[in-house]
Amino acid sequence: MFAILPAAAQQPRALEVMAADAALPLDLAYGDTTVVMGVQRVEVSWASPAGGRVPAYLWLPGGAGPHPALILQHGMPGSRDTFGGLAREYAMAGAVVLVPGASFARPDPPYRETTFFTLPLYDPRDGDEVIQTVMDLRRGVDLLRGRADVDPDRIAVIGASWGGWVGALLAGVEDRVLAYGLLVAPTSL
């Protein structure tokens, strides 16, 4: 695991490309709520700045808070279901946990099946999907900071594999996150 602390972004162009206008409404929608081992898992979605909706699970601990918060970003292939057990454990420990689906793993178009075992290994859509996911994660930070049960100064991001790579990019443009945990983050995608 490689952990980094965010620094002020040095790339104005990156800030522009991966900007997510916090003034735009999130258009937050709530779905089913399930209780798992004493914590709630709520289906949520919000409008992506690049189009479509971001499906996610929001895991809620007991108590009023304010709680620390964590965004868990899955790898490729994967989905918002990938980190169910880990998200539950963090919620049981007292954190609000947001687990969004990456742009390639959404039910609305342009969904595509992803695997490392098909060719070509690089798809021209990859760059757009990475940028969209960074923008969506920035809106996920907005979502968490807007919740009364979240301490806005204690938000962290953990990304694994592809999610770690996207987390590293997020760290370059998002200074409202306290810490990043990047697990097995590839650097040559």
Coordinates of C-alpha atoms in Angstrom, one line a residue:
M1 CA 0.0 0.0 0.0
F2 CA 1.2 3.4 -0.9
A3 CA -0.2 6.4 1.0
I4 CA 0.1 10.0 0.0
L5 CA -1.1 13.3 1.3
P6 CA -2.6 15.7 -1.2
A7 CA -0.7 18.8 -2.1
A8 CA -1.9 21.9 -4.0
A9 CA -2.3 21.0 -7.6
Q10 CA 0.5 22.2 -9.8
Q11 CA -1.2 21.6 -13.2
P12 CA -3.7 24.2 -14.1
R13 CA -4.7 22.3 -17.2
A14 CA -5.4 19.2 -15.2
L15 CA -7.6 21.2 -12.9
E16 CA -9.5 22.5 -15.8
V17 CA -10.0 19.1 -17.5
M18 CA -11.0 17.3 -14.3
A19 CA -13.1 20.2 -12.9
A20 CA -16.4 19.3 -11.4
D21 CA -18.5 22.4 -10.8
A22 CA -19.6 22.2 -7.1
A23 CA -22.2 24.9 -7.8
L24 CA -24.2 22.5 -10.0
P25 CA -26.9 20.5 -8.2
L26 CA -25.9 16.9 -7.4
D27 CA -29.4 15.7 -8.3
L28 CA -28.9 13.1 -5.5
A29 CA -31.3 10.2 -5.6
Y30 CA -31.9 7.6 -2.9
G31 CA -32.8 4.0 -3.5
D32 CA -33.2 0.9 -1.3
T33 CA -31.8 0.7 2.2
T34 CA -30.5 -2.6 3.6
V35 CA -29.3 -3.2 7.1
V36 CA -26.2 -5.5 7.2
M37 CA -24.7 -6.4 10.5
G38 CA -26.0 -3.3 12.2
V39 CA -25.0 -0.7 9.5
Q40 CA -27.1 0.7 6.7
R41 CA -26.3 0.3 3.1
V42 CA -28.2 2.9 1.0
E43 CA -28.3 2.9 -2.8
V44 CA -27.6 6.4 -4.0
S45 CA -26.8 8.0 -7.3
W46 CA -25.9 11.5 -8.5
A47 CA -25.6 13.3 -11.8
S48 CA -22.1 12.9 -13.4
P49 CA -20.7 16.2 -14.8
A50 CA -19.8 14.2 -17.9
G51 CA -23.3 12.7 -18.4
G52 CA -25.2 9.8 -17.0
R53 CA -25.6 9.0 -13.3
V54 CA -23.0 7.7 -10.8
P55 CA -24.4 4.6 -9.0
A56 CA -23.0 4.1 -5.5
Y57 CA -23.6 2.6 -2.1
L58 CA -23.5 4.8 1.0
W59 CA -22.7 2.8 4.1
L60 CA -23.8 4.5 7.3
P61 CA -22.6 3.7 10.9
G62 CA -24.8 4.1 13.9
G63 CA -24.9 7.4 15.8
A64 CA -25.3 11.0 14.9
G65 CA -21.7 11.8 14.1
P66 CA -20.0 13.7 12.7
H67 CA -18.1 10.7 11.4
P68 CA -15.0 10.4 9.3
A69 CA -15.7 9.5 5.8
L70 CA -14.1 7.3 3.2
I71 CA -14.5 6.8 -0.6
L72 CA -13.6 3.3 -1.8
Q73 CA -12.8 3.2 -5.6
H74 CA -12.8 -0.3 -7.2
G75 CA -10.5 -1.5 -9.9
M76 CA -11.0 -2.8 -13.4
P77 CA -12.9 -5.0 -13.8
G78 CA -15.1 -4.3 -10.9
S79 CA -18.2 -2.4 -9.7
R80 CA -19.6 -0.7 -6.6
D81 CA -20.2 -4.3 -5.3
T82 CA -16.5 -5.1 -5.2
F83 CA -15.8 -3.6 -1.8
G84 CA -19.0 -4.6 0.0
G85 CA -17.3 -6.4 2.9
L86 CA -14.6 -3.8 3.4
A87 CA -17.1 -1.0 3.3
R88 CA -19.2 -2.7 5.9
E89 CA -16.2 -3.2 8.2
Y90 CA -15.3 0.5 7.9
A91 CA -18.9 1.5 8.7
M92 CA -19.0 -0.9 11.6
A93 CA -15.9 1.0 12.9
G94 CA -17.7 4.3 12.6
A95 CA -17.0 5.7 9.2
V96 CA -19.4 6.9 6.5
V97 CA -18.3 5.0 3.4
L98 CA -19.1 5.9 -0.2
V99 CA -18.5 3.2 -2.9
P100 CA -19.2 4.6 -6.3
G101 CA -19.2 2.7 -9.6
A102 CA -16.5 3.8 -12.0
S103 CA -17.6 5.2 -15.3
F104 CA -17.0 1.9 -17.2
A105 CA -19.1 -0.1 -14.7
R106 CA -22.5 1.7 -14.8
P107 CA -25.8 0.4 -15.9
D108 CA -26.6 3.4 -18.1
P109 CA -24.8 3.9 -21.5
P110 CA -22.0 3.8 -22.4
Y111 CA -21.6 0.7 -20.2
R112 CA -19.1 -1.8 -21.5
E113 CA -17.9 -5.1 -20.2
T114 CA -14.3 -4.8 -19.0
T115 CA -11.7 -7.5 -18.6
F116 CA -7.9 -7.6 -18.8
F117 CA -8.2 -10.7 -21.0
T118 CA -9.6 -9.1 -24.2
L119 CA -7.7 -7.2 -26.8
P120 CA -7.0 -4.5 -27.4
L121 CA -5.8 -3.8 -23.9
Y122 CA -6.1 -0.1 -24.4
D123 CA -9.5 1.2 -25.6
P124 CA -9.8 4.8 -26.9
R125 CA -12.6 5.4 -24.4
D126 CA -10.2 4.8 -21.4
G127 CA -8.9 8.3 -21.2
D128 CA -12.4 9.8 -21.2
E129 CA -13.5 7.3 -18.5
V130 CA -10.6 8.1 -16.3
I131 CA -11.4 11.8 -16.5
Q132 CA -15.1 11.2 -15.9
T133 CA -14.4 9.1 -12.9
V134 CA -12.1 11.7 -11.3
M135 CA -14.8 14.3 -11.9
D136 CA -17.4 12.0 -10.4
L137 CA -15.2 11.3 -7.3
R138 CA -14.9 15.1 -6.8
R139 CA -18.7 15.3 -6.8
G140 CA -18.6 12.4 -4.3
V141 CA -16.5 14.6 -2.0
D142 CA -19.2 17.3 -2.4
L143 CA -21.8 14.7 -1.4
L144 CA -19.9 13.7 1.7
R145 CA -19.1 17.3 2.7
G146 CA -22.7 18.2 2.4
R147 CA -23.9 15.5 4.9
A148 CA -24.5 16.6 8.6
D149 CA -23.2 13.2 9.8
V150 CA -19.8 13.6 8.1
D151 CA -16.8 15.6 9.4
P152 CA -15.8 17.5 6.3
D153 CA -12.2 17.7 7.5
R154 CA -11.8 13.9 7.8
I155 CA -12.5 12.5 4.3
A156 CA -10.1 9.9 2.8
V157 CA -9.9 7.9 -0.4
I158 CA -8.8 4.4 -0.9
G159 CA -8.4 3.1 -4.4
A160 CA -7.3 -0.4 -5.5
S161 CA -5.6 -1.2 -8.8
W162 CA -7.3 1.0 -11.5
G163 CA -9.0 2.8 -8.6
G164 CA -5.6 3.5 -7.1
W165 CA -4.5 5.0 -10.3
V166 CA -7.5 7.2 -10.5
G167 CA -7.0 8.0 -6.8
A168 CA -3.5 9.3 -7.6
L169 CA -5.0 11.6 -10.3
L170 CA -7.6 12.7 -7.9
A171 CA -4.9 13.6 -5.3
G172 CA -3.4 15.9 -7.9
V173 CA -6.6 18.0 -8.3
E174 CA -8.6 17.5 -5.0
D175 CA -7.3 19.2 -1.9
R176 CA -10.3 18.7 0.3
V177 CA -9.4 15.1 1.0
L178 CA -7.2 14.5 4.1
A179 CA -5.4 11.3 2.9
Y180 CA -5.2 8.8 0.1
G181 CA -4.5 5.1 0.3
L182 CA -3.4 3.7 -3.1
L183 CA -3.2 -0.1 -3.3
V184 CA -1.4 -1.7 -6.2
A185 CA -1.9 1.4 -8.3
P186 CA -0.6 0.8 -11.8
T187 CA 1.4 3.6 -13.4
S188 CA 1.4 2.5 -17.0
L189 CA -2.2 2.4 -17.9

